[in-house]
Amino acid sequence: MTLWITAIILTLVLFPKIHRLKKDIHVQKAFLVKKCSVIIPARNEEQTIGRLLESLSTQLTTPFEVIVVNDGSTDRTKDVASSYGVHIVDAPPPPEGWAGKTWACWNGAKAARGDILIFLDSDTWLESSGLLKLCVAYEEQHSDGILTIQPYHVMKHGHEPFSLFFQLIIMASVHFLGRTRGGYGQCMISSKESYERLGGHEDMRQKVVEHFSFAKKASECGERVRALSGKGAVNMRMYGDGIKELFAGWSKSFASGAKSGNPLATIFTCLWIGTLVSLLAQGFDRLLEAPYVYMTGYGILALQLYLIARMIGNFSLLDTLLFPIHLLFFILTFAHSFLQTFLKRKVQWKGRYIVLDKGKDEKIK
């Protein structure tokens, strides 16, 4: 029973209440959207970028401009984007030492003319009032500093809920002990002044997990930093093409992200994962010894995870009842990510190799 109590308490500590974007907004604030440049880095995103651009075209108020940065795509990404009449920026190949996404974001920011920069990944899309909700939330912090949003994870296929523990651990690291200690990468908002003060993505050029490092630096420099749940405003769908893509996608950056996270949050997360593994490893014996105690603890923890996970995405109660399977997938993927990151020191994503020099940061080859 002690292990169950420990797991339940650690879950409460790691996952405090997460604030979300306001449900109700005033149309009088629509002028805020007109100050925005939406920047979308895109590499081989022909299957997803149309949905995002369509959602931007049907907003209550359209932004000042939408910039799609074509990051060396070899598919029809540029053609799809062009059909929506947005501003296309063709990024040249990234120089040595630049990660692909940071290079694309940097080129988009240089081309932007708006006062507010909104960076969106191409696998996201907005509800009809989503852009206005983002702008109102940023105005609440005096249109200064960094605001990152965790998009609501929409899942359609059976393999997609295997992202459960990855999403939970990111959430815990960003909001550890109720304070914002990092940021989400799929949706980031900054005033142009704040962005330039912080050195923009140029200062994050070697980072694979650039959003976490960007928010961390902003906090260290005394800038306002917040992270919110985007449920009801911003959605995403990650790795919908199959479990192989999901495995590769999380493998490319998760160990690197864990390395750059808050040390105390990492310790608590490791304790939490270790406790869960211990419970499951001893499960059969404990179930025989005290079945009612074991099933009660299991049920409480599964319900806890469900109440947290439903803020992140359309995870079902069945998904959290099956959390041992998701935990096993997480451990296998993390082990692979660790192997690639710290032993082989090379990961591949979308046709590029991210080479990690020993003792140095990441760079692209």
C-alpha positions as a Markdown table, in Angstrom:
| # | Residue | x | y | z |
|---|---|---|---|---|
| 1 | Met | 0.0 | 0.0 | 0.0 |
| 2 | Thr | 2.9 | 2.3 | 0.7 |
| 3 | Leu | 4.0 | 2.3 | -3.0 |
| 4 | Trp | 0.5 | 3.1 | -4.1 |
| 5 | Ile | 0.3 | 6.1 | -1.7 |
| 6 | Thr | 3.7 | 7.2 | -2.9 |
| 7 | Ala | 2.7 | 7.0 | -6.5 |
| 8 | Ile | -0.6 | 8.9 | -5.9 |
| 9 | Ile | 1.2 | 11.7 | -3.9 |
| 10 | Leu | 3.9 | 12.1 | -6.5 |
| 11 | Thr | 1.2 | 12.4 | -9.2 |
| 12 | Leu | -0.4 | 15.2 | -7.2 |
| 13 | Val | 3.0 | 16.9 | -6.8 |
| 14 | Leu | 4.0 | 16.6 | -10.5 |
| 15 | Phe | 0.7 | 17.6 | -12.0 |
| 16 | Pro | -0.7 | 20.8 | -10.3 |
| 17 | Lys | -3.8 | 22.5 | -11.8 |
| 18 | Ile | -2.9 | 23.8 | -15.2 |
| 19 | His | -4.5 | 27.1 | -16.3 |
| 20 | Arg | -6.1 | 27.2 | -19.7 |
| 21 | Leu | -7.1 | 29.9 | -22.2 |
| 22 | Lys | -10.3 | 31.8 | -21.4 |
| 23 | Lys | -13.4 | 30.2 | -22.9 |
| 24 | Asp | -15.2 | 33.5 | -23.4 |
| 25 | Ile | -13.7 | 36.4 | -25.2 |
| 26 | His | -14.8 | 39.8 | -26.4 |
| 27 | Val | -14.9 | 40.7 | -30.1 |
| 28 | Gln | -13.7 | 44.2 | -29.2 |
| 29 | Lys | -10.3 | 42.7 | -28.8 |
| 30 | Ala | -10.2 | 41.7 | -32.4 |
| 31 | Phe | -7.7 | 44.5 | -33.2 |
| 32 | Leu | -5.0 | 42.5 | -31.3 |
| 33 | Val | -5.1 | 39.9 | -34.1 |
| 34 | Lys | -4.3 | 42.5 | -36.7 |
| 35 | Lys | -0.9 | 43.0 | -35.0 |
| 36 | Cys | 0.2 | 39.4 | -35.5 |
| 37 | Ser | 2.5 | 37.7 | -37.9 |
| 38 | Val | 1.8 | 33.9 | -37.8 |
| 39 | Ile | 5.0 | 32.0 | -38.7 |
| 40 | Ile | 4.8 | 28.3 | -39.7 |
| 41 | Pro | 8.0 | 26.4 | -40.2 |
| 42 | Ala | 7.3 | 23.5 | -42.6 |
| 43 | Arg | 9.4 | 20.6 | -44.0 |
| 44 | Asn | 7.5 | 18.0 | -45.9 |
| 45 | Glu | 4.1 | 18.8 | -44.4 |
| 46 | Glu | 1.8 | 18.5 | -47.4 |
| 47 | Gln | -0.5 | 16.2 | -45.4 |
| 48 | Thr | -1.1 | 18.6 | -42.5 |
| 49 | Ile | -0.3 | 22.2 | -43.4 |
| 50 | Gly | -3.6 | 22.7 | -45.4 |
| 51 | Arg | -5.7 | 22.1 | -42.3 |
| 52 | Leu | -3.8 | 24.7 | -40.4 |
| 53 | Leu | -4.0 | 27.3 | -43.2 |
| 54 | Glu | -7.7 | 26.6 | -43.6 |
| 55 | Ser | -8.3 | 27.2 | -39.9 |
| 56 | Leu | -6.3 | 30.5 | -40.1 |
| 57 | Ser | -8.4 | 31.6 | -43.1 |
| 58 | Thr | -11.7 | 31.1 | -41.2 |
| 59 | Gln | -10.8 | 32.9 | -38.0 |
| 60 | Leu | -13.1 | 35.5 | -36.6 |
| 61 | Thr | -10.4 | 38.0 | -37.4 |
| 62 | Thr | -7.5 | 37.2 | -39.7 |
| 63 | Pro | -3.9 | 38.1 | -38.7 |
| 64 | Phe | -1.8 | 40.8 | -40.3 |
| 65 | Glu | 0.1 | 38.1 | -42.2 |
| 66 | Val | 0.7 | 34.4 | -42.4 |
| 67 | Ile | 4.3 | 33.3 | -43.3 |
| 68 | Val | 5.1 | 29.7 | -44.3 |
| 69 | Val | 8.8 | 29.0 | -44.2 |
| 70 | Asn | 9.5 | 26.2 | -46.7 |
| 71 | Asp | 12.4 | 24.4 | -45.1 |
| 72 | Gly | 13.7 | 22.4 | -48.0 |
| 73 | Ser | 10.6 | 20.4 | -48.6 |
| 74 | Thr | 10.7 | 17.7 | -51.2 |
| 75 | Asp | 6.9 | 17.1 | -51.4 |
| 76 | Arg | 4.0 | 19.5 | -52.2 |
| 77 | Thr | 4.2 | 21.6 | -49.1 |
| 78 | Lys | 5.0 | 24.8 | -51.0 |
| 79 | Asp | 2.3 | 24.2 | -53.5 |
| 80 | Val | -0.3 | 23.6 | -50.8 |
| 81 | Ala | 0.7 | 26.7 | -48.9 |
| 82 | Ser | 0.7 | 28.8 | -52.1 |
| 83 | Ser | -2.9 | 27.9 | -52.8 |
| 84 | Tyr | -3.9 | 29.8 | -49.7 |
| 85 | Gly | -2.2 | 33.0 | -50.8 |
| 86 | Val | 0.1 | 33.2 | -47.8 |
| 87 | His | 3.6 | 34.6 | -47.8 |
| 88 | Ile | 6.1 | 31.9 | -48.7 |
| 89 | Val | 9.7 | 32.1 | -47.5 |
| 90 | Asp | 12.1 | 29.6 | -49.0 |
| 91 | Ala | 14.7 | 29.0 | -46.3 |
| 92 | Pro | 18.2 | 28.1 | -47.7 |
| 93 | Pro | 19.8 | 25.0 | -46.3 |
| 94 | Pro | 20.7 | 25.5 | -42.7 |
| 95 | Pro | 24.3 | 26.5 | -42.0 |
| 96 | Glu | 26.5 | 24.2 | -39.9 |
| 97 | Gly | 25.4 | 24.4 | -36.2 |
| 98 | Trp | 21.8 | 25.2 | -36.9 |
| 99 | Ala | 18.9 | 22.8 | -36.3 |
| 100 | Gly | 16.3 | 22.7 | -39.1 |
| 101 | Lys | 13.3 | 24.1 | -37.2 |
| 102 | Thr | 15.2 | 26.9 | -35.5 |
| 103 | Trp | 16.7 | 28.0 | -38.8 |
| 104 | Ala | 13.2 | 28.0 | -40.4 |
| 105 | Cys | 11.7 | 30.0 | -37.4 |
| 106 | Trp | 14.6 | 32.5 | -37.6 |
| 107 | Asn | 14.1 | 33.1 | -41.3 |
| 108 | Gly | 10.3 | 33.5 | -40.7 |
| 109 | Ala | 10.9 | 36.0 | -37.9 |
| 110 | Lys | 13.3 | 38.1 | -40.1 |
| 111 | Ala | 10.6 | 38.4 | -42.8 |
| 112 | Ala | 7.8 | 39.2 | -40.3 |
| 113 | Arg | 6.4 | 42.7 | -40.1 |
| 114 | Gly | 3.9 | 42.3 | -37.3 |
| 115 | Asp | 4.4 | 43.5 | -33.7 |
| 116 | Ile | 3.5 | 40.1 | -32.3 |
| 117 | Leu | 5.0 | 36.8 | -33.6 |
| 118 | Ile | 3.0 | 33.6 | -33.3 |
| 119 | Phe | 5.0 | 30.4 | -34.1 |
| 120 | Leu | 2.8 | 27.5 | -35.0 |
| 121 | Asp | 3.8 | 24.0 | -36.0 |
| 122 | Ser | 2.2 | 22.7 | -39.2 |
| 123 | Asp | 0.5 | 19.8 | -37.3 |
| 124 | Thr | -1.6 | 22.2 | -35.3 |
| 125 | Trp | -4.9 | 24.0 | -36.2 |
| 126 | Leu | -7.1 | 26.5 | -34.6 |
| 127 | Glu | -10.7 | 26.7 | -33.5 |
| 128 | Ser | -12.6 | 29.6 | -35.1 |
| 129 | Ser | -11.9 | 32.0 | -32.2 |
| 130 | Gly | -8.5 | 30.4 | -31.4 |
| 131 | Leu | -6.3 | 33.1 | -32.7 |
| 132 | Leu | -8.2 | 35.8 | -30.7 |
| 133 | Lys | -7.9 | 33.7 | -27.5 |
| 134 | Leu | -4.2 | 33.5 | -28.0 |
| 135 | Cys | -3.9 | 37.3 | -28.5 |
| 136 | Val | -6.1 | 38.0 | -25.4 |
| 137 | Ala | -4.0 | 35.7 | -23.3 |
| 138 | Tyr | -0.8 | 37.4 | -24.5 |
| 139 | Glu | -2.3 | 40.8 | -23.7 |
| 140 | Glu | -2.9 | 39.7 | -20.2 |
| 141 | Gln | 0.9 | 39.6 | -19.7 |
| 142 | His | 1.1 | 43.1 | -21.2 |
| 143 | Ser | 2.0 | 41.8 | -24.7 |
| 144 | Asp | 5.5 | 41.2 | -23.5 |
| 145 | Gly | 7.7 | 38.2 | -22.8 |
| 146 | Ile | 7.0 | 34.6 | -23.9 |
| 147 | Leu | 3.7 | 32.7 | -23.9 |
| 148 | Thr | 3.6 | 29.1 | -24.9 |
| 149 | Ile | 0.5 | 27.0 | -25.4 |
| 150 | Gln | 0.1 | 23.2 | -25.1 |
| 151 | Pro | -2.2 | 22.3 | -28.0 |
| 152 | Tyr | -5.0 | 19.8 | -27.3 |
| 153 | His | -3.9 | 16.5 | -28.7 |
| 154 | Val | -6.6 | 15.0 | -31.0 |
| 155 | Met | -6.1 | 11.3 | -31.6 |
| 156 | Lys | -7.9 | 9.1 | -34.2 |
| 157 | His | -5.9 | 5.8 | -34.4 |
| 158 | Gly | -5.1 | 3.2 | -31.8 |
| 159 | His | -1.4 | 3.9 | -31.7 |
| 160 | Glu | -1.6 | 7.6 | -31.0 |
| 161 | Pro | -2.5 | 7.3 | -27.2 |
| 162 | Phe | 1.0 | 5.8 | -26.8 |
| 163 | Ser | 2.1 | 9.5 | -26.5 |
| 164 | Leu | 0.5 | 9.6 | -23.1 |
| 165 | Phe | 3.5 | 9.4 | -20.8 |
| 166 | Phe | 5.6 | 11.7 | -23.1 |
| 167 | Gln | 2.8 | 14.4 | -22.9 |
| 168 | Leu | 2.5 | 14.0 | -19.2 |
| 169 | Ile | 6.2 | 14.3 | -18.5 |
| 170 | Ile | 6.5 | 17.4 | -20.7 |
| 171 | Met | 3.6 | 18.9 | -18.8 |
| 172 | Ala | 5.2 | 18.1 | -15.5 |
| 173 | Ser | 8.5 | 19.6 | -16.5 |
| 174 | Val | 6.9 | 22.8 | -17.7 |
| 175 | His | 4.6 | 23.4 | -14.7 |
| 176 | Phe | 6.7 | 21.8 | -11.9 |
| 177 | Leu | 5.4 | 22.9 | -8.5 |
| 178 | Gly | 3.0 | 25.3 | -10.1 |
| 179 | Arg | 5.6 | 27.5 | -11.8 |
| 180 | Thr | 6.4 | 27.8 | -15.5 |
| 181 | Arg | 9.9 | 26.3 | -16.0 |
| 182 | Gly | 9.9 | 25.8 | -19.7 |
| 183 | Gly | 7.7 | 26.0 | -22.8 |
| 184 | Tyr | 5.8 | 24.1 | -25.4 |
| 185 | Gly | 7.1 | 24.0 | -29.0 |
| 186 | Gln | 4.0 | 23.7 | -31.1 |
| 187 | Cys | 2.7 | 27.2 | -30.3 |
| 188 | Met | 4.8 | 30.1 | -29.0 |
| 189 | Ile | 3.9 | 33.8 | -28.9 |
| 190 | Ser | 6.3 | 36.7 | -28.4 |
| 191 | Ser | 6.4 | 40.4 | -29.1 |
| 192 | Lys | 9.0 | 41.3 | -31.7 |
| 193 | Glu | 10.8 | 43.4 | -29.1 |
| 194 | Ser | 11.0 | 40.5 | -26.6 |
| 195 | Tyr | 12.1 | 38.1 | -29.4 |
| 196 | Glu | 14.9 | 40.4 | -30.5 |
| 197 | Arg | 16.0 | 41.2 | -26.9 |
| 198 | Leu | 16.4 | 37.4 | -26.3 |
| 199 | Gly | 18.4 | 36.9 | -29.5 |
| 200 | Gly | 15.6 | 35.1 | -31.2 |
| 201 | His | 16.1 | 31.6 | -32.6 |
| 202 | Glu | 19.6 | 32.5 | -33.6 |
| 203 | Asp | 20.6 | 32.1 | -29.9 |
| 204 | Met | 18.9 | 28.7 | -29.9 |
| 205 | Arg | 20.3 | 27.6 | -33.2 |
| 206 | Gln | 22.0 | 24.4 | -31.9 |
| 207 | Lys | 19.0 | 23.2 | -29.8 |
| 208 | Val | 16.8 | 20.3 | -30.8 |
| 209 | Val | 14.3 | 21.2 | -28.0 |
| 210 | Glu | 14.5 | 24.9 | -28.8 |
| 211 | His | 11.2 | 25.9 | -27.2 |
| 212 | Phe | 12.2 | 24.7 | -23.8 |
| 213 | Ser | 15.5 | 26.4 | -24.0 |
| 214 | Phe | 13.9 | 29.6 | -25.3 |
| 215 | Ala | 11.5 | 29.8 | -22.4 |
| 216 | Lys | 14.2 | 28.9 | -19.9 |
| 217 | Lys | 16.4 | 31.7 | -21.2 |
| 218 | Ala | 13.6 | 34.2 | -21.1 |
| 219 | Ser | 12.9 | 33.4 | -17.5 |
| 220 | Glu | 16.6 | 33.7 | -16.6 |
| 221 | Cys | 16.6 | 37.1 | -18.3 |
| 222 | Gly | 13.7 | 38.4 | -16.3 |
| 223 | Glu | 11.1 | 38.2 | -19.1 |
| 224 | Arg | 7.5 | 37.3 | -18.4 |
| 225 | Val | 7.0 | 33.6 | -19.2 |
| 226 | Arg | 3.8 | 31.7 | -19.1 |
| 227 | Ala | 2.5 | 28.3 | -20.4 |
| 228 | Leu | -1.2 | 27.5 | -20.7 |
| 229 | Ser | -3.4 | 24.6 | -21.9 |
| 230 | Gly | -4.8 | 25.3 | -25.3 |
| 231 | Lys | -7.9 | 23.2 | -25.0 |
| 232 | Gly | -10.8 | 24.8 | -26.9 |
| 233 | Ala | -8.4 | 27.0 | -29.0 |
| 234 | Val | -5.4 | 25.2 | -30.4 |
| 235 | Asn | -5.4 | 21.5 | -31.5 |
| 236 | Met | -2.7 | 19.2 | -32.8 |
| 237 | Arg | -2.3 | 15.8 | -34.2 |
| 238 | Met | 1.1 | 14.2 | -33.8 |
| 239 | Tyr | 2.5 | 11.2 | -35.6 |
| 240 | Gly | -0.8 | 10.0 | -37.1 |
| 241 | Asp | 0.9 | 7.9 | -39.8 |
| 242 | Gly | 1.8 | 5.0 | -37.6 |
| 243 | Ile | 3.6 | 3.7 | -34.5 |
| 244 | Lys | 6.9 | 3.7 | -36.4 |
| 245 | Glu | 6.6 | 7.5 | -36.9 |
| 246 | Leu | 5.5 | 8.0 | -33.3 |
| 247 | Phe | 8.5 | 6.0 | -32.0 |
| 248 | Ala | 11.0 | 8.0 | -34.3 |
| 249 | Gly | 9.4 | 11.3 | -33.4 |
| 250 | Trp | 9.7 | 10.9 | -29.7 |
| 251 | Ser | 13.1 | 9.3 | -29.9 |
| 252 | Lys | 14.6 | 12.2 | -31.7 |
| 253 | Ser | 14.5 | 14.7 | -28.9 |
| 254 | Phe | 13.1 | 13.2 | -25.6 |
| 255 | Ala | 16.4 | 12.3 | -24.0 |
| 256 | Ser | 17.9 | 15.6 | -25.1 |
| 257 | Gly | 14.9 | 17.4 | -23.6 |
| 258 | Ala | 15.2 | 15.5 | -20.3 |
| 259 | Lys | 18.9 | 16.6 | -20.1 |
| 260 | Ser | 17.9 | 20.3 | -20.4 |
| 261 | Gly | 15.0 | 20.2 | -18.0 |
| 262 | Asn | 14.8 | 21.4 | -14.4 |
| 263 | Pro | 17.0 | 19.0 | -12.3 |
| 264 | Leu | 14.5 | 18.8 | -9.4 |
| 265 | Ala | 11.6 | 18.1 | -11.8 |
| 266 | Thr | 13.7 | 15.4 | -13.4 |
| 267 | Ile | 14.4 | 13.8 | -10.0 |
| 268 | Phe | 10.7 | 13.8 | -9.1 |
| 269 | Thr | 9.8 | 12.4 | -12.5 |
| 270 | Cys | 12.3 | 9.6 | -12.2 |
| 271 | Leu | 11.0 | 8.8 | -8.7 |
| 272 | Trp | 7.4 | 8.7 | -10.1 |
| 273 | Ile | 8.3 | 6.5 | -13.0 |
| 274 | Gly | 10.4 | 4.2 | -10.7 |
| 275 | Thr | 7.5 | 3.8 | -8.3 |
| 276 | Leu | 5.1 | 2.9 | -11.1 |
| 277 | Val | 7.6 | 0.4 | -12.5 |
| 278 | Ser | 8.0 | -1.2 | -9.0 |
| 279 | Leu | 4.3 | -1.4 | -8.6 |
| 280 | Leu | 3.9 | -3.2 | -11.9 |
| 281 | Ala | 6.9 | -5.5 | -11.4 |
| 282 | Gln | 5.5 | -6.7 | -8.0 |
| 283 | Gly | 1.9 | -6.6 | -9.4 |
| 284 | Phe | 1.2 | -10.3 | -9.5 |
| 285 | Asp | 2.4 | -11.1 | -6.0 |
| 286 | Arg | 0.7 | -8.0 | -4.5 |
| 287 | Leu | -2.5 | -8.9 | -6.3 |
| 288 | Leu | -2.5 | -12.3 | -4.8 |
| 289 | Glu | -1.6 | -11.0 | -1.3 |
| 290 | Ala | -4.1 | -8.2 | -1.1 |
| 291 | Pro | -6.3 | -8.0 | -4.3 |
| 292 | Tyr | -8.7 | -5.3 | -3.0 |
| 293 | Val | -5.9 | -3.0 | -1.9 |
| 294 | Tyr | -4.0 | -3.5 | -5.2 |
| 295 | Met | -7.1 | -2.9 | -7.4 |
| 296 | Thr | -8.2 | 0.1 | -5.3 |
| 297 | Gly | -4.7 | 1.7 | -5.6 |
| 298 | Tyr | -4.6 | 0.9 | -9.3 |
| 299 | Gly | -8.1 | 2.4 | -9.9 |
| 300 | Ile | -7.3 | 5.6 | -8.0 |
| 301 | Leu | -4.1 | 6.1 | -10.0 |
| 302 | Ala | -5.8 | 5.4 | -13.3 |
| 303 | Leu | -8.5 | 7.9 | -12.5 |
| 304 | Gln | -5.9 | 10.5 | -11.5 |
| 305 | Leu | -4.1 | 10.0 | -14.8 |
| 306 | Tyr | -7.4 | 10.3 | -16.7 |
| 307 | Leu | -8.4 | 13.6 | -15.0 |
| 308 | Ile | -5.0 | 15.0 | -15.9 |
| 309 | Ala | -4.8 | 13.6 | -19.4 |
| 310 | Arg | -8.2 | 14.8 | -20.6 |
| 311 | Met | -6.8 | 18.4 | -20.3 |
| 312 | Ile | -4.0 | 17.3 | -22.7 |
| 313 | Gly | -6.0 | 15.4 | -25.3 |
| 314 | Asn | -8.9 | 13.1 | -26.0 |
| 315 | Phe | -7.4 | 10.3 | -24.0 |
| 316 | Ser | -10.0 | 7.9 | -22.7 |
| 317 | Leu | -10.4 | 6.2 | -19.3 |
| 318 | Leu | -9.5 | 3.0 | -21.0 |
| 319 | Asp | -6.2 | 4.5 | -22.1 |
| 320 | Thr | -5.3 | 5.3 | -18.5 |
| 321 | Leu | -6.6 | 2.0 | -17.2 |
| 322 | Leu | -4.1 | 0.5 | -19.6 |
| 323 | Phe | -1.3 | 2.8 | -18.4 |
| 324 | Pro | 1.2 | -0.1 | -17.9 |
| 325 | Ile | 1.3 | -0.7 | -21.7 |
| 326 | His | 1.9 | 3.0 | -22.3 |
| 327 | Leu | 4.5 | 3.1 | -19.6 |
| 328 | Leu | 6.4 | 0.2 | -21.2 |
| 329 | Phe | 6.3 | 1.9 | -24.6 |
| 330 | Phe | 7.6 | 5.1 | -23.0 |
| 331 | Ile | 10.5 | 3.2 | -21.3 |
| 332 | Leu | 11.5 | 1.5 | -24.5 |
| 333 | Thr | 11.3 | 4.7 | -26.6 |
| 334 | Phe | 13.3 | 6.6 | -23.9 |
| 335 | Ala | 15.9 | 4.0 | -23.8 |
| 336 | His | 16.3 | 4.2 | -27.6 |
| 337 | Ser | 16.4 | 8.0 | -27.4 |
| 338 | Phe | 19.1 | 7.8 | -24.8 |
| 339 | Leu | 21.1 | 5.4 | -26.9 |
| 340 | Gln | 20.9 | 7.6 | -30.0 |
| 341 | Thr | 21.5 | 10.8 | -28.1 |
| 342 | Phe | 24.3 | 9.9 | -25.7 |
| 343 | Leu | 26.0 | 6.9 | -27.1 |
| 344 | Lys | 25.6 | 7.0 | -30.9 |
| 345 | Arg | 25.3 | 10.8 | -30.6 |
| 346 | Lys | 23.2 | 11.0 | -33.8 |
| 347 | Val | 19.5 | 11.0 | -34.5 |
| 348 | Gln | 17.6 | 11.3 | -37.7 |
| 349 | Trp | 14.4 | 13.2 | -38.5 |
| 350 | Lys | 12.8 | 14.1 | -41.8 |
| 351 | Gly | 15.9 | 13.2 | -43.8 |
| 352 | Arg | 18.3 | 15.2 | -41.6 |
| 353 | Tyr | 20.9 | 13.9 | -39.2 |
| 354 | Ile | 21.2 | 15.7 | -35.9 |
| 355 | Val | 24.8 | 15.0 | -34.8 |
| 356 | Leu | 25.7 | 15.5 | -31.1 |
| 357 | Asp | 29.3 | 16.2 | -30.5 |
| 358 | Lys | 30.6 | 14.9 | -27.2 |
| 359 | Gly | 30.5 | 17.7 | -24.6 |
| 360 | Lys | 28.9 | 20.1 | -27.0 |
| 361 | Asp | 25.4 | 21.0 | -28.2 |
| 362 | Glu | 23.6 | 19.5 | -31.2 |
| 363 | Lys | 24.3 | 20.4 | -34.8 |
| 364 | Ile | 23.0 | 19.5 | -38.2 |
| 365 | Lys | 24.7 | 17.5 | -40.9 |
